[in-house]
Each structure stands twice: as structure tokens, then as C-alpha cells.
């Protein structure tokens, strides 16, 4: 919501149970707080991704409750682990199958830049094939770092001019 | 522990020399090891499995001694005996240096199937008699054999395996940027000037931007 | 009373002209919730029954063996972490011992005891993950959350010891990165004390659970001769009755002083493999307790290895000779003699082997990693044929493989 529900601004006795806000704010609020991840769990970072989904560092608190492995039902693809050239095709295809709006978090050093694997088989950064929104460094990043990335992505999404895109689409 | 003795295996090797006169001792720091000509390797391995109790093939790999060495490729088998709990190493040099071929042992151990496919993929060694010799680690249309010594660690520019994705993203398999990369790279004795920190393979630097 | 389920005989049906069926080709993976990593199974299905299964691996091939030819022995330790990334400390130990065999170097008993404790804790961690992921594949969320809670406690212990939750890079050639901190051993024993009741509780959710048993008993049976022929090791081999355990058969790093049992099963199905992992966790706790009781004093690195292990930091910063020694070690690497060695360690997934060919100097000529998951997966084309599609998920979970290791 754009403004807090204070008596200065909004009085339910006068205005009733209707809250007026900007379309951008509502759309972005909905998107950020229910951002379902598509876990592209490839290697060791996938284990930290699972730890983020488990009880101690619960990612469900941030709305990313459902780790659906179905691209059609997810919003953000978390590329966690080394992307090899052999796997790059599959990653790109799955990204294409995701419905807009979609974002990408490159988790870990290998997804961001190829990591410590400077070799013939490793794609040097998943941003060569996908547009990445947030990069997380670490090998593997701590779960808190991934949660920080989710929060940064949420802040980035809050700044998007969503309604203009929706209406002009 | 490091210098354990393997009396059973050593006596097995001694007996084998009577039946397979062309095997020689191979210097090894731990397990008993023999060299055998590639054509006789399956017969020797079968005899080791059936008569000497080395029933498990734990590893099948190859070594590339670099261009210029002859023989250039050596296929190494490690066998393990589940009864006596010891190993033996059998090494077979490939007769041809440019198109290495050795007989396959998948008939003796079905588990050798994948190991041989990997040796083919990484080194280009063909295994005669293998039911399904194709690449296993790299994609089928990859043109090179990565573990050969002349193949650079950074890789050689190639097309991506999937044409659709390559067209969509414009990505290619490019040599990895080794800027400041591993700075010791010569096995054996190296001199200090080569060992100084410095990139050995510079595909891009600060002045030449990342493609 | 339900009638016994009979698999439809497709050949007989089509011969009798009863139904025209076509085989369907299904590609399972590489991105799939149940394939435990990037494994692709190219399946040919006749209805629900698999007639052909061809695993495609290599989606996580990072070129470790080629990288090893360009790195010194100590520089390669972080790459060994990421082989079996569920039990990195065990891989570190296997690699360090293999290189020490090359140098014919013995590490002191304290170093061996620390390595054993960390390897067994890594075994517990890996089997917790194995059981948890298997449970979540067959539909039991709760077990996964309980086992991951225990793994978090182990991560806290590892972080205190090594600095990283996992991917620890803890061993060095000739010793370790650092000694155990004060009070760590006491915390390890506290963990062991509270761990056993929780693992009993988590496994009791599955062990006599009718749904779990239906999905695992009699599924994915591997015979003893097949297990040996395909080179299976670890819980997969022991599940089929092959009495192989390198900790007992060829003890290394002081395992001969500890008293523990090795579970062997006879049926060779998924249920047996699951039970073996549970029992191995209990035995690992036993080993850790004994190792902590017998924990020796003394140096935690090989003191007579001047060209292999770096001297203590305070000496490096103050004394010229140690400074030069450290410089040589970092630039040229630990100096190893020429020769070949092959060493296998009993990792949680099976026998992880390192075959090192050295021409002298600090960098290996060839380093082959014998990955247990690579060999374990090679039996898939045989095991999957004739199974239902849903059984494939169960079989894959029971194998407990890791693609980082398989593809290297």
C-alpha cells in the first residue's frame, strides 16, 4: 500500500472498506510478496537453496513458499550451481517457458561468472544466456545472503512501472 | 599403510608371467602393477578375474603422455579382489599414437561400459567390441577430446550444442578467460621465472574487454 | 481383499491383437525435482512400464581432471570439496591421504583422529540428506525437514572448525588447515547425544510405514553378482549382500582402533539401502564417540615434511628460512616424487578413488577421480527395465548419487 493505514489518511467510518492506492503499488506488492521460485538447482548451491527452504532459514516467510519445479507456475528462477555448456540449453529453454513477469537470481560464484571453474566445459556466467536481476556472491552463499538477494529483488520489483507495462502490453 | 606388502598379489603376478610371457613389471609406489600389450589385455584381465579372484573392476582410465611421446596413450585398469581385499594395476599401451585402439573389456565386466565411453570421450581412444561407443560426458557433437595434452584448459571456441538456444542468445562456447588464472602449471621441475605469478593464457585482459 | 496386481504382459496382448500400443519416449530431466541433480534419463515407456532407460550424464562436467593438471596439490583441495558436495570433509580426507601415499608420508595420530571425526560427521550429514531427499521424493515432507534441522546443527559444528558451513577445504597435504578449537570436541559429543533420538524418530516415520514400504520393498533389486560386475560400492553394494567396507578391509587413518559394525543387507532392494543408511548413521556416532574418547595429543600435521607442509604462521612471518620454504610451497607446490598411486576411501556414497600419476614436482601429470556415483549409475539401464515410472523415482532416490561426483 502506498500509505499506512493511519487515522490521518484513512477512516473506515468515512470511506468504508475500500482502500485507494496506485495500480503500480498494488501490482508490485502482490508480485513481491508471492514470488515463487523455480529452483534451477544444479550443484552445491542447490544444497544451500534447500537449506534456505528448510526450517531454519525459511524462505516461505518472504512469500517464496512454493518451490515448484514447473516453469509455468513460477516467477523467479534461482540459478544455483555451475552452468555447463551442455546444461545451458536446458536452462535457457526453461527460462523461455516461464510466463512473464519473470526474474532471475544468479546464486553463487559459478552462476554469476563461472566461479573457480575456468575450464572448457563451464559457461562463464549465466548472464551470457539469461538476463540476470540479482547476483549473489559466495561459494556457496550463506542462506542469509540468498535471503538478502530475495529482499533486494523485492525492492527492485517494487520500483518497476508495472501498470504501464501491463496496459501497453 | 603406505608400504604394505601384497604377498598374494605378488605371487599371482609371478605365476602370470609364466602364462603371459610378454607382461613386464611396472614401477609403482603402492600396488603390484604390470604392463601388458594391448592385444593380450582382455585375456590377462579375464584370467585375473576368474583364476586369481580379482572380481571387481574399480577403475578404467587412460593417460596421455603428450605429443611426441611414444607410446602416447596408456590404458590403465585397476582390479580389486573382494575376498583378499587388495588391488592390482594393469597398464596397456595403445599401439597406434594417432588413432589409438584397444580391445574392450565390457564382455568381462559390464561396468566397464561407462568407463570406456569416458576414456573415448576424453582421450579419443576407441574400444573395439564396445556395444555402444559414444560420448558420455561432453555432448555428442563436441569435436575435441578434452583431456589430451594439446587441448588447452580454457577450451576452443565451438558452437553450442543446441542451435535454437545459440541463435536466440548469441552465445558460443568461448575459451574461458584465464586472466590471472592458475599460475603454476608445469608438472616436473620448473624454474623460478616460469613460476612467478602471471597468467599463462590471456584470452582477455583489462584492456581487451570481455566479449 | 485386493487381488494381487499382475503386470500386464504387453507382448502377449499385442500378439493376441488385443491392443495396439506404441512405445513412448520420455526424457526425464535434466531439470527434474526427483533426479537429485542434473541427471537426464532417456526412457522408453510402454504405458507405465519402462522398457529402456538410458542415463545421460555430463551436465555438471566442470573439467576437474584437466584443472588438476594445472594446479598444485594444495590448490586442488577446494575442487575436491565440490565432488560429493554433501560430504565435503570426506572427499578432502580421501584426496589428502592419496597424495600422502604418493609421498609415503604418515600423519601423526591426532591428525588422523580429527580426520576420522570429520569424515564420520560428514557421513552422518550425507546420509541425513540421502534419507531426507529420498523421503521427499516418495512424498514425506516432514522427514526432510527433521533431517535438515540436524544438518544445520552439523553445519554449525563444521563452521566452527573450518570456517565454512560446507565446502570446507579443510585438509592439506601432510595435515590440516587448523587444529580443533577449544570446546569443539565437547560440542561434538553433545551433538551425538541429542542426535540419536531424533534420527530414531525421523526414521520411525518411514521404516514401518505402509506407504513407504509399498514404494520401496522389492523395488530396484540388484543381485550380488551384478553389484560386483558393475563396480558398485558403498551402501548400494552392501545392500545387495557384498561385504565391502574399506574402513574394515583396508583400514586407513586409524580406523582399525575403533570398534564399529558394518550393516549388510540381503535383498538388494530400495528398502534395504535405506535401512543401511540409517544404521550407518548410528555406527558413525559410535565411531565419533570413540574417537573423541581416545583423542590423542601431539602435533596435528606432519612435522618432518619440510617440502610438503607449510611451517607455522608465526615462524613464516619472523624467520627467513620458513619464509622461503612457504614461498616455495605456494609457488611450486608440495614436492612429490615421481610414480603412481591409487587410493580409495570409504565415502558415504561408495569408494572414492584417486589415481595420481606424478612426474615429480608440485603438479600432477594425471589425476583420475574414481567416482562412486559414476559407477553406481552405470547399473541404471539394467535396474530400470521392467519397473513402473513411479518406481524410477524410488530407485533413483535409493541410489543416493551426486552429480558433482559423477560428472566431475
Coordinates of C-alpha atoms in Angstrom, one line a residue, chain C residues 57-376:
Chain C
X57 CA 25.3 -37.7 -17.6
X58 CA 27.8 -34.9 -18.1
X59 CA 25.5 -32.0 -17.4
X60 CA 27.7 -31.0 -14.5
X61 CA 31.1 -31.7 -16.1
X62 CA 33.4 -28.9 -15.0
X63 CA 36.7 -30.3 -16.1
X64 CA 38.1 -31.1 -12.7
X65 CA 40.7 -33.6 -14.0
X66 CA 42.0 -31.1 -16.5
X67 CA 42.1 -28.4 -13.9
X68 CA 44.1 -30.8 -11.6
X69 CA 46.8 -31.0 -14.2
X70 CA 47.3 -27.2 -13.8
X71 CA 47.1 -26.8 -10.1
X72 CA 49.4 -27.7 -7.3
X73 CA 48.3 -30.4 -4.9
X74 CA 47.1 -28.0 -2.3
X75 CA 45.4 -25.7 -4.8
X76 CA 43.2 -28.6 -5.8
X77 CA 41.7 -29.2 -2.4
X78 CA 38.7 -26.9 -2.9
X79 CA 37.8 -28.7 -6.1
X80 CA 37.6 -32.0 -4.1
X81 CA 35.1 -30.4 -1.8
X82 CA 32.7 -29.9 -4.7
X83 CA 32.9 -33.5 -5.9
X84 CA 30.5 -35.1 -3.5
X85 CA 29.1 -31.8 -2.2
X86 CA 27.1 -33.5 0.5
X87 CA 30.1 -34.7 2.5
X88 CA 33.0 -32.4 1.5
X89 CA 35.1 -33.3 4.5
X90 CA 35.2 -36.9 3.5
X91 CA 36.4 -36.0 0.0
X92 CA 39.1 -33.8 1.4
X93 CA 40.4 -36.6 3.5
X94 CA 40.4 -39.1 0.7
X95 CA 42.4 -36.7 -1.5
X96 CA 44.9 -35.8 1.2
X97 CA 45.6 -39.4 2.0
X98 CA 46.0 -40.3 -1.6
X99 CA 48.7 -37.6 -2.1
X100 CA 50.3 -38.6 1.2
X101 CA 50.6 -42.1 -0.1
X102 CA 52.4 -40.7 -3.1
X103 CA 54.9 -39.0 -0.8
X104 CA 54.9 -42.0 1.6
X105 CA 54.1 -39.6 4.4
X106 CA 52.5 -40.6 7.7
X107 CA 50.5 -38.0 9.6
X108 CA 50.5 -38.1 13.4
X109 CA 47.7 -39.8 15.3
X110 CA 46.0 -36.5 16.3
X111 CA 45.6 -35.5 12.7
X112 CA 44.2 -38.9 11.9
X113 CA 41.7 -38.7 14.7
X114 CA 40.5 -35.3 13.6
X115 CA 40.2 -36.6 10.0
X116 CA 38.2 -39.6 11.2
X117 CA 35.8 -37.5 13.3
X118 CA 35.2 -35.1 10.5
X119 CA 34.7 -37.9 7.9
X120 CA 32.2 -39.6 10.1
X121 CA 30.3 -36.4 10.8
X122 CA 30.3 -35.9 7.0
X123 CA 28.9 -39.4 6.6
X124 CA 26.1 -38.6 9.0
X125 CA 25.4 -35.4 7.1
X126 CA 25.4 -37.1 3.8
X127 CA 23.1 -39.9 4.9
X128 CA 20.7 -37.4 6.6
X129 CA 20.5 -35.8 3.2
X130 CA 20.1 -39.1 1.5
X131 CA 17.3 -40.2 3.7
X132 CA 15.7 -36.8 3.7
X133 CA 15.7 -36.4 -0.1
X134 CA 14.5 -39.9 -0.6
X135 CA 11.6 -39.2 1.8
X136 CA 10.7 -36.1 -0.1
X137 CA 10.8 -37.9 -3.4
X138 CA 8.4 -40.6 -2.2
X139 CA 6.2 -37.9 -0.6
X140 CA 7.2 -37.4 3.0
X141 CA 8.0 -33.7 3.7
X142 CA 8.3 -34.0 7.4
X143 CA 11.4 -36.3 7.4
X144 CA 13.2 -33.9 5.1
X145 CA 12.6 -31.0 7.5
X146 CA 13.8 -33.0 10.5
X147 CA 16.9 -34.3 8.8
X148 CA 17.7 -30.8 7.5
X149 CA 17.4 -29.5 11.0
X150 CA 20.0 -31.9 12.1
X151 CA 22.2 -31.0 9.2
X152 CA 22.0 -27.4 10.3
X153 CA 23.5 -28.4 13.7
X154 CA 26.3 -30.2 11.9
X155 CA 26.9 -27.1 9.7
X156 CA 27.3 -25.1 12.9
X157 CA 30.0 -27.6 14.1
X158 CA 31.8 -27.5 10.7
X159 CA 31.7 -23.8 10.6
X160 CA 33.3 -23.5 14.0
X161 CA 36.0 -25.9 12.9
X162 CA 36.7 -24.9 9.4
X163 CA 35.1 -21.6 8.7
X164 CA 32.6 -22.7 6.2
X165 CA 29.3 -24.5 6.5
X166 CA 30.1 -27.0 3.9
X167 CA 32.7 -26.9 1.1
X168 CA 35.2 -26.8 3.8
X169 CA 38.6 -27.4 2.1
X170 CA 39.9 -28.5 5.5
X171 CA 42.7 -30.9 4.8
X172 CA 46.1 -30.0 3.5
X173 CA 48.8 -32.4 2.2
X174 CA 50.5 -33.5 5.3
X175 CA 47.9 -32.3 7.8
X176 CA 45.0 -30.0 8.2
X177 CA 44.3 -26.3 7.9
X178 CA 44.0 -25.7 11.6
X179 CA 43.6 -27.6 14.9
X180 CA 40.3 -28.2 16.7
X181 CA 39.2 -25.1 18.6
X182 CA 38.6 -25.3 22.4
X183 CA 35.4 -27.0 23.4
X184 CA 34.7 -28.3 19.9
X185 CA 35.0 -31.9 20.9
X186 CA 32.6 -31.4 23.8
X187 CA 30.1 -29.9 21.4
X188 CA 30.5 -32.8 19.1
X189 CA 29.7 -35.2 21.9
X190 CA 26.7 -33.0 22.8
X191 CA 25.5 -33.3 19.2
X192 CA 25.9 -37.0 19.2
X193 CA 23.9 -37.3 22.5
X194 CA 20.9 -35.4 21.2
X195 CA 21.2 -36.8 17.6
X196 CA 20.3 -40.5 18.1
X197 CA 16.7 -40.0 19.5
X198 CA 16.0 -37.6 16.6
X199 CA 17.2 -40.0 13.9
X200 CA 15.2 -42.7 15.5
X201 CA 12.1 -40.5 15.4
X202 CA 12.6 -39.5 11.8
X203 CA 13.2 -43.0 10.6
X204 CA 10.3 -44.3 12.6
X205 CA 8.1 -42.2 10.3
X206 CA 9.3 -44.3 7.4
X207 CA 10.6 -47.6 8.4
X208 CA 7.3 -49.4 9.2
X209 CA 5.2 -47.0 7.2
X210 CA 3.0 -49.0 4.9
X211 CA 3.1 -46.4 2.1
X212 CA 6.9 -46.2 2.2
X213 CA 7.2 -50.0 2.3
X214 CA 5.0 -50.4 -0.7
X215 CA 7.1 -48.0 -2.6
X216 CA 10.4 -49.5 -1.7
X217 CA 10.2 -53.2 -0.8
X218 CA 11.0 -55.3 -3.7
X219 CA 11.7 -52.4 -6.0
X220 CA 15.0 -52.0 -7.8
X221 CA 16.5 -55.3 -6.8
X222 CA 20.2 -55.6 -7.6
X223 CA 21.8 -59.1 -7.3
X224 CA 25.1 -59.6 -5.6
X225 CA 26.8 -60.6 -8.8
X226 CA 25.5 -57.6 -10.6
X227 CA 26.7 -55.4 -7.9
X228 CA 30.3 -56.7 -8.2
X229 CA 30.2 -56.8 -12.0
X230 CA 29.2 -53.1 -12.3
X231 CA 31.6 -51.9 -9.7
X232 CA 29.0 -50.8 -7.1
X233 CA 30.4 -49.7 -3.8
X234 CA 29.2 -48.3 -0.5
X235 CA 25.6 -48.7 0.7
X236 CA 24.4 -49.8 -2.7
X237 CA 26.8 -52.8 -2.8
X238 CA 26.2 -53.6 0.9
X239 CA 22.5 -53.5 0.2
X240 CA 23.0 -56.4 -2.2
X241 CA 25.0 -58.5 0.2
X242 CA 28.5 -57.7 -0.9
X243 CA 30.5 -57.3 2.3
X244 CA 32.7 -54.4 1.2
X245 CA 33.8 -51.7 3.5
X246 CA 37.2 -50.2 3.1
X247 CA 37.3 -49.0 6.6
X248 CA 37.3 -52.6 7.8
X249 CA 39.0 -54.3 4.9
X250 CA 41.9 -51.9 4.3
X251 CA 41.9 -49.6 7.3
X252 CA 43.4 -46.1 6.8
X253 CA 43.8 -43.1 9.0
X254 CA 43.5 -45.1 12.2
X255 CA 40.1 -46.8 11.6
X256 CA 41.5 -50.1 12.9
X257 CA 41.4 -48.8 16.5
X258 CA 37.7 -48.1 16.5
X259 CA 35.0 -50.7 17.2
X260 CA 32.0 -50.5 14.8
X261 CA 29.7 -52.7 12.8
X262 CA 29.0 -52.6 9.1
X263 CA 25.4 -53.3 8.1
X264 CA 24.9 -55.7 5.2
X265 CA 21.5 -56.5 3.7
X266 CA 20.5 -59.4 1.7
X267 CA 17.5 -58.4 -0.5
X268 CA 19.2 -55.7 -2.6
X269 CA 16.0 -53.6 -2.9
X270 CA 15.5 -49.9 -2.1
X271 CA 14.2 -50.6 1.4
X272 CA 17.4 -52.3 2.3
X273 CA 19.6 -49.5 1.0
X274 CA 17.5 -47.1 3.1
X275 CA 17.9 -49.2 6.2
X276 CA 21.6 -49.5 5.7
X277 CA 22.0 -45.7 5.6
X278 CA 20.1 -45.3 8.8
X279 CA 22.2 -47.9 10.5
X280 CA 25.4 -46.4 9.2
X281 CA 24.4 -43.1 10.9
X282 CA 24.2 -44.9 14.2
X283 CA 27.5 -46.6 13.7
X284 CA 29.1 -43.3 12.7
X285 CA 28.0 -41.8 16.0
X286 CA 29.7 -44.8 17.7
X287 CA 32.9 -44.1 15.9
X288 CA 32.8 -40.4 16.7
X289 CA 32.3 -41.1 20.4
X290 CA 35.3 -43.5 20.5
X291 CA 37.5 -41.1 18.6
X292 CA 36.7 -38.3 21.0
X293 CA 37.4 -40.5 24.0
X294 CA 40.7 -41.7 22.6
X295 CA 41.7 -38.3 21.2
X296 CA 45.5 -38.1 21.3
X297 CA 47.7 -35.1 21.9
X298 CA 50.5 -34.1 19.8
X299 CA 51.0 -32.3 16.5
X300 CA 48.2 -32.0 14.0
X301 CA 50.4 -32.0 11.0
X302 CA 53.4 -34.0 9.8
X303 CA 56.4 -32.3 11.4
X304 CA 59.1 -33.9 9.3
X305 CA 57.7 -32.8 5.9
X306 CA 59.6 -29.7 5.1
X307 CA 58.9 -29.7 1.4
X308 CA 55.2 -30.6 1.8
X309 CA 53.6 -28.9 4.7
X310 CA 53.9 -25.2 5.4
X311 CA 55.5 -24.2 8.7
X312 CA 53.5 -22.4 11.4
X313 CA 52.4 -18.9 10.5
X314 CA 54.3 -17.1 13.3
X315 CA 57.6 -18.7 12.1
X316 CA 56.8 -17.7 8.5
X317 CA 56.4 -14.1 9.5
X318 CA 59.6 -13.8 11.5
X319 CA 62.1 -16.3 10.2
X320 CA 63.8 -16.2 6.8
X321 CA 64.1 -19.9 6.3
X322 CA 60.5 -20.6 6.9
X323 CA 59.5 -17.7 4.7
X324 CA 61.4 -19.2 1.8
X325 CA 60.0 -22.6 2.5
X326 CA 56.5 -21.2 2.5
X327 CA 57.2 -19.3 -0.8
X328 CA 58.4 -22.4 -2.5
X329 CA 55.4 -24.4 -1.3
X330 CA 53.0 -21.9 -2.5
X331 CA 54.5 -21.2 -5.9
X332 CA 55.9 -24.6 -6.8
X333 CA 53.6 -26.8 -4.7
X334 CA 54.4 -29.7 -2.3
X335 CA 57.2 -31.6 -3.9
X336 CA 56.2 -35.2 -4.7
X337 CA 58.3 -38.0 -6.1
X338 CA 57.6 -39.4 -9.5
X339 CA 55.4 -42.5 -9.6
X340 CA 51.8 -43.7 -9.5
X341 CA 49.4 -44.4 -6.6
X342 CA 45.8 -45.4 -6.4
X343 CA 44.0 -44.9 -3.1
X344 CA 40.3 -45.5 -2.3
X345 CA 38.5 -44.2 0.7
X346 CA 35.1 -45.3 2.0
X347 CA 33.0 -42.2 1.3
X348 CA 29.3 -42.1 2.2
X349 CA 28.4 -42.7 -1.4
X350 CA 30.9 -45.5 -2.0
X351 CA 34.5 -45.9 -2.7
X352 CA 36.1 -42.6 -3.8
X353 CA 39.4 -43.3 -5.5
X354 CA 42.2 -41.0 -6.6
X355 CA 44.7 -42.3 -9.2
X356 CA 47.6 -39.9 -9.3
X357 CA 50.4 -40.1 -11.9
X358 CA 53.2 -37.8 -11.0
X359 CA 56.4 -36.9 -12.8
X360 CA 57.8 -35.2 -9.8
X361 CA 57.3 -31.6 -8.7
X362 CA 54.3 -29.9 -7.3
X363 CA 51.7 -30.6 -10.0
X364 CA 50.3 -34.0 -11.0
X365 CA 50.6 -35.2 -14.6
X366 CA 47.3 -37.0 -14.4
X367 CA 44.7 -37.2 -11.7
X368 CA 41.9 -39.5 -12.2
X369 CA 38.9 -39.4 -9.8
X370 CA 37.2 -42.7 -9.5
X371 CA 33.7 -41.5 -8.6
X372 CA 31.4 -43.9 -6.8
X373 CA 28.3 -42.3 -8.2
X374 CA 29.5 -42.8 -11.8
X375 CA 29.8 -46.5 -11.2
X376 CA 26.6 -46.7 -9.2

